[in-house]
Tab-separated table of C-alpha atoms and ligand atoms in Angstrom:
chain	number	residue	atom	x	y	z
L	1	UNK	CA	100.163	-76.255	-21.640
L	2	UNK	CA	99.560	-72.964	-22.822
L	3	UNK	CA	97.079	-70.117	-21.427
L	4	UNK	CA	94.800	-70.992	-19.124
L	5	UNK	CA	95.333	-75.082	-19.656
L	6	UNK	CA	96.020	-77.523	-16.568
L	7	UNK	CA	95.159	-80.717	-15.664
L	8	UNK	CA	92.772	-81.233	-13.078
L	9	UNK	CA	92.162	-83.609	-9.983
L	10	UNK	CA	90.429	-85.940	-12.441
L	11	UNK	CA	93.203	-85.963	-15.013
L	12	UNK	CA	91.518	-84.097	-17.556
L	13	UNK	CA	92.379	-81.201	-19.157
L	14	UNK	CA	90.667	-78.089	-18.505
L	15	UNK	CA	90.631	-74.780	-19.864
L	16	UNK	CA	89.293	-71.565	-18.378
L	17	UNK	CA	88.636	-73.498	-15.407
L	18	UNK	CA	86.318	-75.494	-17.816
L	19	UNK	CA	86.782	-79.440	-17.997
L	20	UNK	CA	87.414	-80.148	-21.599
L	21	UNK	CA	85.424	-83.512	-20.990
L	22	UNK	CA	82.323	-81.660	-19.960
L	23	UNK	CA	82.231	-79.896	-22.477
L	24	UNK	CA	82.492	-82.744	-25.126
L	25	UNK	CA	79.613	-84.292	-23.265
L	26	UNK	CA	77.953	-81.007	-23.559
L	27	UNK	CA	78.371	-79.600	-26.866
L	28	UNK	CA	79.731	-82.896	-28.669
L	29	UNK	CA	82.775	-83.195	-30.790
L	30	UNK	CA	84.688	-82.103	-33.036
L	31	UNK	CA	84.714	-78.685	-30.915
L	32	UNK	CA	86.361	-75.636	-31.175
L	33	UNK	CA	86.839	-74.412	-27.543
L	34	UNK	CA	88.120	-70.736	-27.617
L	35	UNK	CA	90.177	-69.554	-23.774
L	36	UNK	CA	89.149	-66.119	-23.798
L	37	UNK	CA	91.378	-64.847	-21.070
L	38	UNK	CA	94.613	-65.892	-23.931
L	39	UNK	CA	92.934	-63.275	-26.350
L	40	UNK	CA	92.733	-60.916	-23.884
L	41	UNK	CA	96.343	-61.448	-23.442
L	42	UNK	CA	97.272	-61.320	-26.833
L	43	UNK	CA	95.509	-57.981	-27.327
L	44	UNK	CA	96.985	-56.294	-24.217
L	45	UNK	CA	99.919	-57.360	-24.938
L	46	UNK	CA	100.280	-55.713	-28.264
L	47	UNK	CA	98.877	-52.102	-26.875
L	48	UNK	CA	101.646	-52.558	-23.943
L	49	UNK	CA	104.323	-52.828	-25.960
L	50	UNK	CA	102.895	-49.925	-28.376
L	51	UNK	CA	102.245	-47.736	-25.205
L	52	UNK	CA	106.012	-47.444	-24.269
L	53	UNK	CA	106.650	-45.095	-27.751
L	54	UNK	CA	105.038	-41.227	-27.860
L	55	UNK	CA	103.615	-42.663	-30.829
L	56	UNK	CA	99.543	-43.276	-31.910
L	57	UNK	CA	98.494	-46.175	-33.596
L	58	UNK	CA	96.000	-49.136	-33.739
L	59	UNK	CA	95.943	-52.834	-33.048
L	60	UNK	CA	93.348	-53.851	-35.533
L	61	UNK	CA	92.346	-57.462	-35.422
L	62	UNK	CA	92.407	-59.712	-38.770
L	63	UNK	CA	89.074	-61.224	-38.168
L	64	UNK	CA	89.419	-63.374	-41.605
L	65	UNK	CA	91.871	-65.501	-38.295
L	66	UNK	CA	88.308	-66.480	-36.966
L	67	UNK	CA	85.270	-64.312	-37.533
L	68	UNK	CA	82.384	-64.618	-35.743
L	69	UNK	CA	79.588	-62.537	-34.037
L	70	UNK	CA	80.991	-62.733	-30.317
L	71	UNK	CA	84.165	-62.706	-31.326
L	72	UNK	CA	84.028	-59.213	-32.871
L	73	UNK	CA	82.306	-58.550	-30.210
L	74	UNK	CA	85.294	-59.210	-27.933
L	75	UNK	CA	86.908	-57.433	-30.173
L	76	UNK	CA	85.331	-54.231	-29.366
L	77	UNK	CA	85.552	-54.878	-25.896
L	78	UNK	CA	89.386	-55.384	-26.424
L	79	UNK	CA	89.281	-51.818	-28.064
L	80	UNK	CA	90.723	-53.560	-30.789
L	81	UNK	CA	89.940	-52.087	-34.230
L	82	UNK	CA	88.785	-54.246	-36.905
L	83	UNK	CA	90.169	-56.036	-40.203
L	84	UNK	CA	87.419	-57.528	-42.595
L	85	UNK	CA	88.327	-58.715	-45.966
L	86	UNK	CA	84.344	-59.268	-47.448
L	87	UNK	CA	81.044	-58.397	-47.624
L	88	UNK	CA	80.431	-60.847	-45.128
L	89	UNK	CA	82.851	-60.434	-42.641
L	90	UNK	CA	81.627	-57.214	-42.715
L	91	UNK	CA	77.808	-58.196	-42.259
L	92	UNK	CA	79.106	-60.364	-39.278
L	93	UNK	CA	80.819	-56.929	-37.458
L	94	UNK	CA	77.807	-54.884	-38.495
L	95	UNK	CA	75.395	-57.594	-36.763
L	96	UNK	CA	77.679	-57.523	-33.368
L	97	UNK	CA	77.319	-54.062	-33.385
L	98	UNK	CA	81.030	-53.262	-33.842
L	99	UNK	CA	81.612	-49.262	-34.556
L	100	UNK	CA	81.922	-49.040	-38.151
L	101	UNK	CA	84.609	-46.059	-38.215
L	102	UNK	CA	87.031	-48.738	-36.866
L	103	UNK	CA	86.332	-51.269	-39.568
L	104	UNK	CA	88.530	-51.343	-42.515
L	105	UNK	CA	88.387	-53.297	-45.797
L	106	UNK	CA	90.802	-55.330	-46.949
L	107	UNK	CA	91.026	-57.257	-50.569
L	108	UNK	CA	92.363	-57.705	-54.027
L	109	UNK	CA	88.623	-57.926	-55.940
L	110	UNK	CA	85.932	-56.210	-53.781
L	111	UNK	CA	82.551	-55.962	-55.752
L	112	UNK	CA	80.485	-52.954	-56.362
L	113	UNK	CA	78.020	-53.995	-53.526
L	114	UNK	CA	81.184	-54.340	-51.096
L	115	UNK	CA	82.538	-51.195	-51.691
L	116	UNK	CA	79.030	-49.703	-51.905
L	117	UNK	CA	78.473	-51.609	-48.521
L	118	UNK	CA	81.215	-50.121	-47.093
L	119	UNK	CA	80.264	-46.393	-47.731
L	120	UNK	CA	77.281	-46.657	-46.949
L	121	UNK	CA	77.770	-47.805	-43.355
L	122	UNK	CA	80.748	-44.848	-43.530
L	123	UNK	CA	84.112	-47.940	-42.465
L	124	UNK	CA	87.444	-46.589	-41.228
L	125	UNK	CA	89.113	-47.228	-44.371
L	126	UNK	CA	88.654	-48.906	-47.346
L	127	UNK	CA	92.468	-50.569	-48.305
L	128	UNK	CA	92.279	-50.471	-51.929
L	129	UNK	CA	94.556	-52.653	-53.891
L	130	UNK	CA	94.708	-51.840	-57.776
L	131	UNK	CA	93.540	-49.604	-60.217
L	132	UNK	CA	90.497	-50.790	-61.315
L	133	UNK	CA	89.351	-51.066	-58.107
L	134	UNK	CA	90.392	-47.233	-56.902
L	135	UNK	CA	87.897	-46.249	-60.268
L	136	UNK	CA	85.325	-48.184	-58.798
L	137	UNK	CA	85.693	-46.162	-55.378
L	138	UNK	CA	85.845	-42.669	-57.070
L	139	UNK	CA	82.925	-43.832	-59.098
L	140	UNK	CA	81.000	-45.383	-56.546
L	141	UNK	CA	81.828	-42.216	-54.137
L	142	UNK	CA	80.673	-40.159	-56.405
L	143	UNK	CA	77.948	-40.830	-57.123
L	144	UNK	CA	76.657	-41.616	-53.980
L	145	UNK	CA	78.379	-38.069	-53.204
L	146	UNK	CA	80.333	-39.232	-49.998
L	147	UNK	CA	83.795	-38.609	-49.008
L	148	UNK	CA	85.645	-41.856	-48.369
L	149	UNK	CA	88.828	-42.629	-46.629
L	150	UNK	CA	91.120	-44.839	-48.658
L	151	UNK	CA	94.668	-46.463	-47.673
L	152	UNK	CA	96.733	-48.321	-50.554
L	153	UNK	CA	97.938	-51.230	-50.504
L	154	UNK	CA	101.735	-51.769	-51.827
L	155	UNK	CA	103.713	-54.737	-52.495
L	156	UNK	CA	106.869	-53.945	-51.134
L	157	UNK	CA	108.883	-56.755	-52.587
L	158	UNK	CA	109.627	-58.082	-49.079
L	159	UNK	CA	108.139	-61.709	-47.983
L	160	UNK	CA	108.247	-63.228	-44.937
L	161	UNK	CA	107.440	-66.314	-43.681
L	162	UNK	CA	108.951	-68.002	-40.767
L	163	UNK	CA	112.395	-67.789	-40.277
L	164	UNK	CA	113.295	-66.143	-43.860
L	165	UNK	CA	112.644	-63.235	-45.294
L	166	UNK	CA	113.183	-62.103	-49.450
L	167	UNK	CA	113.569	-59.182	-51.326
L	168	UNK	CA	112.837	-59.035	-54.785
L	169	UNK	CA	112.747	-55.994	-57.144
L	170	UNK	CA	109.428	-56.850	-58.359
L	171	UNK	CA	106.764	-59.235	-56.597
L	172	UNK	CA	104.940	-62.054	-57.680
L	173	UNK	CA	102.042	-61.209	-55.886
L	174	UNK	CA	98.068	-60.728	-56.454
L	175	UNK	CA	97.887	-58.449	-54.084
L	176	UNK	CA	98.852	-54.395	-54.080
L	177	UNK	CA	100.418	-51.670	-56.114
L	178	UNK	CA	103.949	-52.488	-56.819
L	179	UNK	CA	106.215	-50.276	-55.036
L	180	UNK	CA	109.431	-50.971	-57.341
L	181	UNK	CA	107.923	-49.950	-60.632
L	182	UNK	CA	106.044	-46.809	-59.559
L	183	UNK	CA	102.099	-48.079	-59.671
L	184	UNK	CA	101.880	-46.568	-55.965
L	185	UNK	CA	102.989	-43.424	-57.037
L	186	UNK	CA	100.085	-43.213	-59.405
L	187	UNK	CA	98.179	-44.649	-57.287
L	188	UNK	CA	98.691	-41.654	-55.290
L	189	UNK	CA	98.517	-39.351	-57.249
L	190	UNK	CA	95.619	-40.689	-58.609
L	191	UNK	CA	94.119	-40.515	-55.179
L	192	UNK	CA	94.881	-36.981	-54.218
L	193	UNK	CA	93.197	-35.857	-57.155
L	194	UNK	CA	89.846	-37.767	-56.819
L	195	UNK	CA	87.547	-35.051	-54.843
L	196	UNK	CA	85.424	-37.721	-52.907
L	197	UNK	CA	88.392	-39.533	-51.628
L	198	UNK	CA	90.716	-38.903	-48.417
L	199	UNK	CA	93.497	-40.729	-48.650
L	200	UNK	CA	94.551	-41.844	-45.591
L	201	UNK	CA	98.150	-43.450	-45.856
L	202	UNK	CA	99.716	-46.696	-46.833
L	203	UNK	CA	99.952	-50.289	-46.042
L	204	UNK	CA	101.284	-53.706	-46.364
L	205	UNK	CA	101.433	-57.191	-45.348
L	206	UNK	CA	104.782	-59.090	-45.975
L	207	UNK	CA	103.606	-62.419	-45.387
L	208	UNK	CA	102.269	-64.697	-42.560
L	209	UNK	CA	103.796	-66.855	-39.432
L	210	UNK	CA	106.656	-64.157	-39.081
L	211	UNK	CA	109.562	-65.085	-36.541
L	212	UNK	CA	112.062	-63.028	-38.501
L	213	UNK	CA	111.462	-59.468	-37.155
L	214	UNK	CA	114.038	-58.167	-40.262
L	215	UNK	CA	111.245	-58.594	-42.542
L	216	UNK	CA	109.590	-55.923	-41.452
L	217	UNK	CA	112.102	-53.815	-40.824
L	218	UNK	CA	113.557	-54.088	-44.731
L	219	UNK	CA	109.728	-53.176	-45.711
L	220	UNK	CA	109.572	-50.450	-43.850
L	221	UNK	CA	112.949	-48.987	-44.640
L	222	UNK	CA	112.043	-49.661	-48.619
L	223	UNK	CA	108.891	-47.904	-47.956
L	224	UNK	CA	110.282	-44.812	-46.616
L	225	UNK	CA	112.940	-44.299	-49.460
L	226	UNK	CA	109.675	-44.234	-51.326
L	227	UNK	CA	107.959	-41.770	-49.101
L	228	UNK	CA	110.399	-39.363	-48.855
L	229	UNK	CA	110.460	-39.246	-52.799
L	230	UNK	CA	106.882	-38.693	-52.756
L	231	UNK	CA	107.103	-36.296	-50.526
L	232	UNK	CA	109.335	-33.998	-52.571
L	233	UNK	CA	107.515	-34.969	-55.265
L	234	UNK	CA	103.889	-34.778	-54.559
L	235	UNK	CA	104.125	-32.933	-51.251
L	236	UNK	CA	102.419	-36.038	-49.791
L	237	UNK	CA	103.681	-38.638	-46.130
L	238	UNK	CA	101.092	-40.890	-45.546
L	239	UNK	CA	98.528	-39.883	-41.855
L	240	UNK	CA	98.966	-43.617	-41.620
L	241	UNK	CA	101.339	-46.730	-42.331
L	242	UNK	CA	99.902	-49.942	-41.531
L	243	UNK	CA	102.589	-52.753	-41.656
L	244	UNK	CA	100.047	-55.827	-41.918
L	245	UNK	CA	100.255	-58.822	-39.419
L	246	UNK	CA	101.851	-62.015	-39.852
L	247	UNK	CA	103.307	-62.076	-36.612
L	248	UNK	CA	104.245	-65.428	-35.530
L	249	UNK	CA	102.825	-68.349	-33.068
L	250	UNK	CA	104.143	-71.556	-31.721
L	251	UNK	CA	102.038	-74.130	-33.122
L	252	UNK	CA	105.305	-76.842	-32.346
L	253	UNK	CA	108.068	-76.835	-30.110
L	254	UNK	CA	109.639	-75.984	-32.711
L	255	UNK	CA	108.138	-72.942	-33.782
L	256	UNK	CA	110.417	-70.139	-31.885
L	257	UNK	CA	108.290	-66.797	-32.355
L	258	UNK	CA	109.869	-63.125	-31.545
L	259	UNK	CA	107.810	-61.979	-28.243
L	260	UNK	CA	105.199	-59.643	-29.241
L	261	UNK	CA	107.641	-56.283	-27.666
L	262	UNK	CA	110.241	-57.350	-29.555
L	263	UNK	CA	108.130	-57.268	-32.616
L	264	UNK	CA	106.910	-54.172	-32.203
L	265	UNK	CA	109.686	-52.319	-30.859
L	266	UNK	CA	111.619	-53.249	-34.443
L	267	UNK	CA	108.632	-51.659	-36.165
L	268	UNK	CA	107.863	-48.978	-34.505
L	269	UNK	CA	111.776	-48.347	-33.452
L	270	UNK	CA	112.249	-48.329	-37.043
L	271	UNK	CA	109.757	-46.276	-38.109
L	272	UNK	CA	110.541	-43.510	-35.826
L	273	UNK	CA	114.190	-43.775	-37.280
L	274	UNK	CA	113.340	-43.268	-40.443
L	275	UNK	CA	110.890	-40.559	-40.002
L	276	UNK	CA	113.311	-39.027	-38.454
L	277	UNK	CA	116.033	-39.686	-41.505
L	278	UNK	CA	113.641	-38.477	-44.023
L	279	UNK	CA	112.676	-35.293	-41.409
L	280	UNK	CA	109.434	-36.661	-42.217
L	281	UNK	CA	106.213	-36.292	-39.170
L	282	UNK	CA	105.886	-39.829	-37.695
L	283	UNK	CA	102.968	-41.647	-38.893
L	284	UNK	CA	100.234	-43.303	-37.257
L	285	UNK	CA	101.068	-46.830	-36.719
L	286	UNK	CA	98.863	-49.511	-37.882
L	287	UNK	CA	98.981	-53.279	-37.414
L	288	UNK	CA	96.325	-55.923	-38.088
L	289	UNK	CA	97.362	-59.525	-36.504
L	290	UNK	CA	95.173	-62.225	-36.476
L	291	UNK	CA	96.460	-65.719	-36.080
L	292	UNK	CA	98.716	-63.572	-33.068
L	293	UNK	CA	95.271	-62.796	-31.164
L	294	UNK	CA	93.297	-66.009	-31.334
L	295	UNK	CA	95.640	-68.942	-33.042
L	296	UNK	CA	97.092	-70.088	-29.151
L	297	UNK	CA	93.307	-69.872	-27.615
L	298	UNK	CA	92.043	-72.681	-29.561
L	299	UNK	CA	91.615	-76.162	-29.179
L	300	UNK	CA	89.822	-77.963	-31.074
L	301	UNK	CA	88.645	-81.424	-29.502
L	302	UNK	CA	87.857	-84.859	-31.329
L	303	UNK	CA	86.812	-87.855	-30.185
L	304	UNK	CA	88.913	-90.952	-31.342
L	305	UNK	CA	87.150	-93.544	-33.386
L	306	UNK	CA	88.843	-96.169	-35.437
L	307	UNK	CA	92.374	-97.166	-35.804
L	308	UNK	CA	94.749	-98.740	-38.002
L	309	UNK	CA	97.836	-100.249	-37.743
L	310	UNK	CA	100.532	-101.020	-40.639
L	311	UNK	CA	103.315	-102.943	-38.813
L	312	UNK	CA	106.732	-101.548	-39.524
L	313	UNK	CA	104.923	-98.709	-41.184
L	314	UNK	CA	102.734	-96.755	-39.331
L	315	UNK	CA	99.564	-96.730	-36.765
L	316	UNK	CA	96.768	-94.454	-37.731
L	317	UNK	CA	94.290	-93.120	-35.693
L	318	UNK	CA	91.299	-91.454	-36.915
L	319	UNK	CA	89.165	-88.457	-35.258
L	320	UNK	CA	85.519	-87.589	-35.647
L	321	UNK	CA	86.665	-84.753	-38.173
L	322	UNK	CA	89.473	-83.296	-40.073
L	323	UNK	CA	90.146	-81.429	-43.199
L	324	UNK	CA	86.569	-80.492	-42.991
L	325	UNK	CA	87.320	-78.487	-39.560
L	326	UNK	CA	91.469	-77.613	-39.853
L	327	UNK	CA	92.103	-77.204	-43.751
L	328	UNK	CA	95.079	-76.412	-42.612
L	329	UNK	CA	97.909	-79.136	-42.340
L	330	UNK	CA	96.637	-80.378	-45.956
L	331	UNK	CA	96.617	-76.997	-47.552
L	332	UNK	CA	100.347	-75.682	-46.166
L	333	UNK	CA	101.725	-79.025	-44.443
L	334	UNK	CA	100.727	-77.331	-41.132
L	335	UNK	CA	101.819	-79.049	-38.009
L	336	UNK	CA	100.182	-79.320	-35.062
L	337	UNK	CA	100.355	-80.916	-30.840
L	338	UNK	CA	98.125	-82.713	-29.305
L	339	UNK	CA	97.128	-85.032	-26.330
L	340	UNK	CA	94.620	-87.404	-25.280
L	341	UNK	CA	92.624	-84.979	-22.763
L	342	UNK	CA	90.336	-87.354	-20.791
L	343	UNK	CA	93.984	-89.281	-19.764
L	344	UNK	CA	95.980	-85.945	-20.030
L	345	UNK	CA	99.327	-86.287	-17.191
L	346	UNK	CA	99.681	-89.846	-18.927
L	347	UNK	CA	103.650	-89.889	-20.740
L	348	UNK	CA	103.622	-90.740	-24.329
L	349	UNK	CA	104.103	-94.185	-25.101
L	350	UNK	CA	103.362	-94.691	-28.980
L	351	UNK	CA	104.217	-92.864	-32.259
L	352	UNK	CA	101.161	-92.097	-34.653
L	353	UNK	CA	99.693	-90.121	-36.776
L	354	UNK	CA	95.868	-88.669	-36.641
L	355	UNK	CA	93.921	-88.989	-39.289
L	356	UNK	CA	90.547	-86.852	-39.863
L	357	UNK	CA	87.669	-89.159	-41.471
L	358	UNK	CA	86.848	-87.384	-44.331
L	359	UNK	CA	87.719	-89.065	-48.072
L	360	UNK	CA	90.832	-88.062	-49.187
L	361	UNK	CA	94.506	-90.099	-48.591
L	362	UNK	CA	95.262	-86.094	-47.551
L	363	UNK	CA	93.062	-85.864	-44.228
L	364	UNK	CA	96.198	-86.231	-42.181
L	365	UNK	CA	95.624	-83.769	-39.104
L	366	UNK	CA	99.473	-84.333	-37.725
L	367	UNK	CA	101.450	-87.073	-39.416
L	368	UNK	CA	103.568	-87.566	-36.644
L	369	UNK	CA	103.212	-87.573	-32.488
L	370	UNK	CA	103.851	-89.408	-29.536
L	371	UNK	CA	100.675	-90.179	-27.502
L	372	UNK	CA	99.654	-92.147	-24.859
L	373	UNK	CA	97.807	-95.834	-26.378
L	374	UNK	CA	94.328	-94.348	-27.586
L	375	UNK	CA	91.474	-95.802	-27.600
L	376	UNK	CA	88.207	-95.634	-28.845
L	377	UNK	CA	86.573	-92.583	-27.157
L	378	UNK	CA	89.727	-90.587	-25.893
L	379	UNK	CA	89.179	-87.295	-26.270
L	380	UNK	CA	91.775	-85.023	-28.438
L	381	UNK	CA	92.710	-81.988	-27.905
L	382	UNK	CA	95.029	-80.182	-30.633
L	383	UNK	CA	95.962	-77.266	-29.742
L	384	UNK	CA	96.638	-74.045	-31.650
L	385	UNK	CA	93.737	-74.023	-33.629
L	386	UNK	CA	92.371	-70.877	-32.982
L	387	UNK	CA	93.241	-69.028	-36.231
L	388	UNK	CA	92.263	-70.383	-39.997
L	389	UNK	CA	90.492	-73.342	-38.601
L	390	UNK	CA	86.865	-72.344	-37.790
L	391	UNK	CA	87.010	-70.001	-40.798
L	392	UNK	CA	88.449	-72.146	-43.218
L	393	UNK	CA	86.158	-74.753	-41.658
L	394	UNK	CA	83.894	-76.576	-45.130
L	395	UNK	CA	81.356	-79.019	-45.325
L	396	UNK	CA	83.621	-81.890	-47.365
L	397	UNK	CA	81.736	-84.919	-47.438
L	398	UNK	CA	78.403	-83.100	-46.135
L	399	UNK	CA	80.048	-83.118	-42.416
L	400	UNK	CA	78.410	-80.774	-40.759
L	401	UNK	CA	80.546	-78.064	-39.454
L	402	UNK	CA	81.430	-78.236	-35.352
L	403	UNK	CA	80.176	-75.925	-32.423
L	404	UNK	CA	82.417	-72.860	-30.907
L	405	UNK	CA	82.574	-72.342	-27.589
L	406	UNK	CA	84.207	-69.872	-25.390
L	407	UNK	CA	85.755	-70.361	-21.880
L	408	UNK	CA	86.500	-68.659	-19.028
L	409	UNK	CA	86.959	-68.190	-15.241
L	410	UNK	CA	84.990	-71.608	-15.052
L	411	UNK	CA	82.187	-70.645	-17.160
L	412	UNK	CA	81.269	-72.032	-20.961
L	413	UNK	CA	79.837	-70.158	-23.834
L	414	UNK	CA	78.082	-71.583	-26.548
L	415	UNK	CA	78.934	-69.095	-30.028
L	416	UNK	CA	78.607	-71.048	-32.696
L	417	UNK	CA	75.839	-73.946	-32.834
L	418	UNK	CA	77.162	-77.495	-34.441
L	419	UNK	CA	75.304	-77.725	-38.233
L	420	UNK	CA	72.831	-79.665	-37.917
L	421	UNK	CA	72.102	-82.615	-41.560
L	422	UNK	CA	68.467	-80.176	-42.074
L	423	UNK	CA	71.061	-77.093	-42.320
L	424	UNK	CA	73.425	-78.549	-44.744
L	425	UNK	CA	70.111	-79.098	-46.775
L	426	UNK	CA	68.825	-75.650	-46.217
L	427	UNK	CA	70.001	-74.415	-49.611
L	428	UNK	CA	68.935	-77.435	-51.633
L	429	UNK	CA	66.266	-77.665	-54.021
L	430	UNK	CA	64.504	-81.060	-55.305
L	431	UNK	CA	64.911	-81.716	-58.733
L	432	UNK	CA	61.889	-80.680	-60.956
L	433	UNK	CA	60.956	-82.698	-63.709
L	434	UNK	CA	60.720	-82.029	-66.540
L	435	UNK	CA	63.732	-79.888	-66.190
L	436	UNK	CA	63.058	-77.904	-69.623
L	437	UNK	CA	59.728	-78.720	-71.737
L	438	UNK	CA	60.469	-80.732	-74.571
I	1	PLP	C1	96.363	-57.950	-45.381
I	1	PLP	C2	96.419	-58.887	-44.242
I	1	PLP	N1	96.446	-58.394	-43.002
I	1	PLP	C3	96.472	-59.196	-41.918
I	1	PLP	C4	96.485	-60.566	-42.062
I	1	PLP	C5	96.504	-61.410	-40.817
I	1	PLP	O1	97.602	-62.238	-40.789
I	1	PLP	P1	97.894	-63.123	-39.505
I	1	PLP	O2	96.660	-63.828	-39.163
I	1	PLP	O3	98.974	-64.050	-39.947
I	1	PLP	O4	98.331	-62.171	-38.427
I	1	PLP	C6	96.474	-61.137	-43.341
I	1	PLP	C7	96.488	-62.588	-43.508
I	1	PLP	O5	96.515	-63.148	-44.525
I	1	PLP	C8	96.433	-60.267	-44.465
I	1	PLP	O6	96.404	-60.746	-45.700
């Protein structure tokens, strides 16, 4: 159980104080069901640990995890700044009303009208991440004859995932100026010399589901031999240095994430040690986690429909959604738990997998779990769906997508509404005939 979940008197699971079978007969299934006191959590549990260092710096949160109009604004209420990565995650923090000096713009190929967007509603920062794309922001800045604050985004030829971290002189990546071969020197320079741009400082991200807190160390370490060239060389240390997110959750029992103070005592330790190396000023300290603030909160809850069984080989049983709602475990193998949460103290007693029902051999939600005999009509609850599941949610095979809801202290929140069939339709057009005059 994790957050706010029990069981109740009725055997049910509940989170928020909220009876997870309620709220299927309420809202329907699939459902995302979001416990709002585990954000809060999250969040204050990244400023803690920052608030034992002298230091200033920023918890922003990576709304591409799960963006949505309450949930940016709980962001704001969390005093957490704000990561967007398009025009429209920006639209959606605009609409909530989130202060736009704490929004800043991530991407490797934001259009005219996004970066136009962006300085006209006068963001935090615009992270810019190549060449053609810092023109664009001189041009655009220009023109429009506003001063715009700008970090750059390096690849720092450090990747994390997981348990392992690797270095390599020059990264494969799409995103960033290469640190190695001296494009974020230009960049700087080219920066500093552009009159309608302030540029702020520097950032990266070294990768996603972090456990291995030496990633981050080796990147920031790399990026301060850098600095303290550039310092001696164009009189320039970066106001800022945002290290990215990534951190780590336990989707498994097997996941084994660093707590959240350990995490950011190796950053910000390190940071402060090689500041002090370099006799450099200590930056501000930036981080933008997202799958850290709202991955454990959600729970996404199916009901169980058909079954199959292959004797010897495997028993199958299939949810009301799937690939359509968590792209997830088909896109990186993603794992996931699970139990049956109308019958949720009852042991395990068979080993399944759960399929989703959309058309594709792939729509395998976990491939392999121990539940309790299901039945048509359980409820499922898989946990640790929080982050990349509403917002990578699609409508494959015209499903509409599911309804959000947020819990807490006993109390339900509709945030999303379920797609209805008329608002999958509400793009398309009927064919005209003739389609071109003969
Ligand atoms: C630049 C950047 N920052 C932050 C994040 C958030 O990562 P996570 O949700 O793993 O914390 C991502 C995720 O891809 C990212 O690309």
């Amino acid at each position: 159980m994790r957050g706010t979940q029990t069981i109740n008197h009725k055997n049910h699971l509940e989170i928020g104080g909220v009876d997870t079978v309620t709220l299927a007969e309420k809202y329907g299934t699939p459902l995302y069901v979001y416990d709002v006191e585990t954000i809060r959590a999250k969040s204050r549990a990244f400023k803690a640990a920052f608030d034992h260092y002298p230091i200033n710096y920023k918890v922003a949160y990576a709304s591409k995890a799960f963006s949505s109009v309450a949930m940016v604004q709980l962001a704001a209420e969390l005093d957490l700044a704000l990561d967007v990565v398009s025009g429209g995650e920006l639209y959606t923090a605009l609409v909530a009303g989130y202060p736009s000096e704490n929004i800043h713009f991530h991407g490797n190929n934001k259009s005219e009208q996004e970066i136009k967007m962006s300085i006209e509603h006068h963001i935090g920062a615009i992270v810019v991440d190549n060449f053609s794309e810092l023109e664009m922001v001189k041009n655009i800045s220009e023109m429009e004859q506003k001063q715009v604050k700008v970090l750059l985004r390096m690849t720092p030829g450090v990747e994390a995932h997981t348990h392992e971290y690797i270095t390599t002189g020059q990264m494969d990546s799409k995103f960033g100026f290469d640190l190695m071969n001296g494009e974020v020197k230009r960049a700087i320079q080219f920066a500093l010399e552009a009159k309608t741009i302030e540029l702020c400082g520097l950032h990266s991200h070294i990768g996603s589901q972090i456990f291995d807190v030496n990633g981050f160390i080796h990147a920031i370490q790399r990026v301060y031999d850098h600095i303290a060239i550039w310092h001696k060389e164009l009189n320039y240390t970066p106001d800022i240095l945002n290290v990215g997110g990534g951190f780590g959750i336990a989707y498994t029992k097997k996941d084994e994430p660093q707590p959240v103070e350990t995490l950011i005592r190796s950053i910000v330790e390190t940071v402060i040690a090689e500041a002090e190396k370099h006799e450099l000023g200590l930056p501000e300290i930036w981080i933008e986690p997202g799958r850290s603030i709202v991955g454990e909160a959600g729970t996404t809850l199916y009901t169980v429909g058909t079954q199959k069984n292959i004797p010897n080989v495997r028993k199958y049983i299939t949810v009301d959604g799937g690939m359509s709602d968590n792209l997830r475990p088909a896109l990186y193998q993603a794992e996931y738990e699970a139990i049956i949460a109308n019958r949720a103290g009852e042991l395990p007693e068979e080993h399944v997998a759960v399929a989703g029902k959309l058309c594709e051999s792939g729509d395998i939600l976990i491939q392999d779990i121990e539940l309790p005999v299901a039945e048509r009509g359980d409820l499922l609850a898989v946990f640790c769906t929080g982050a990349y599941g509403y917002s990578m949610s699609n409508n494959y095979n015209r499903l509409p997508r599911p309804a959000v809801v947020f819990v807490e202290e006993g109390q339900d929140q509709l945030v999303i509404k379920r797609e209805t069939y008329e608002d999958l339709l509400q793009f398309d057009l009927s064919l005209q005939t003739p389609i071109k005059e003969k």
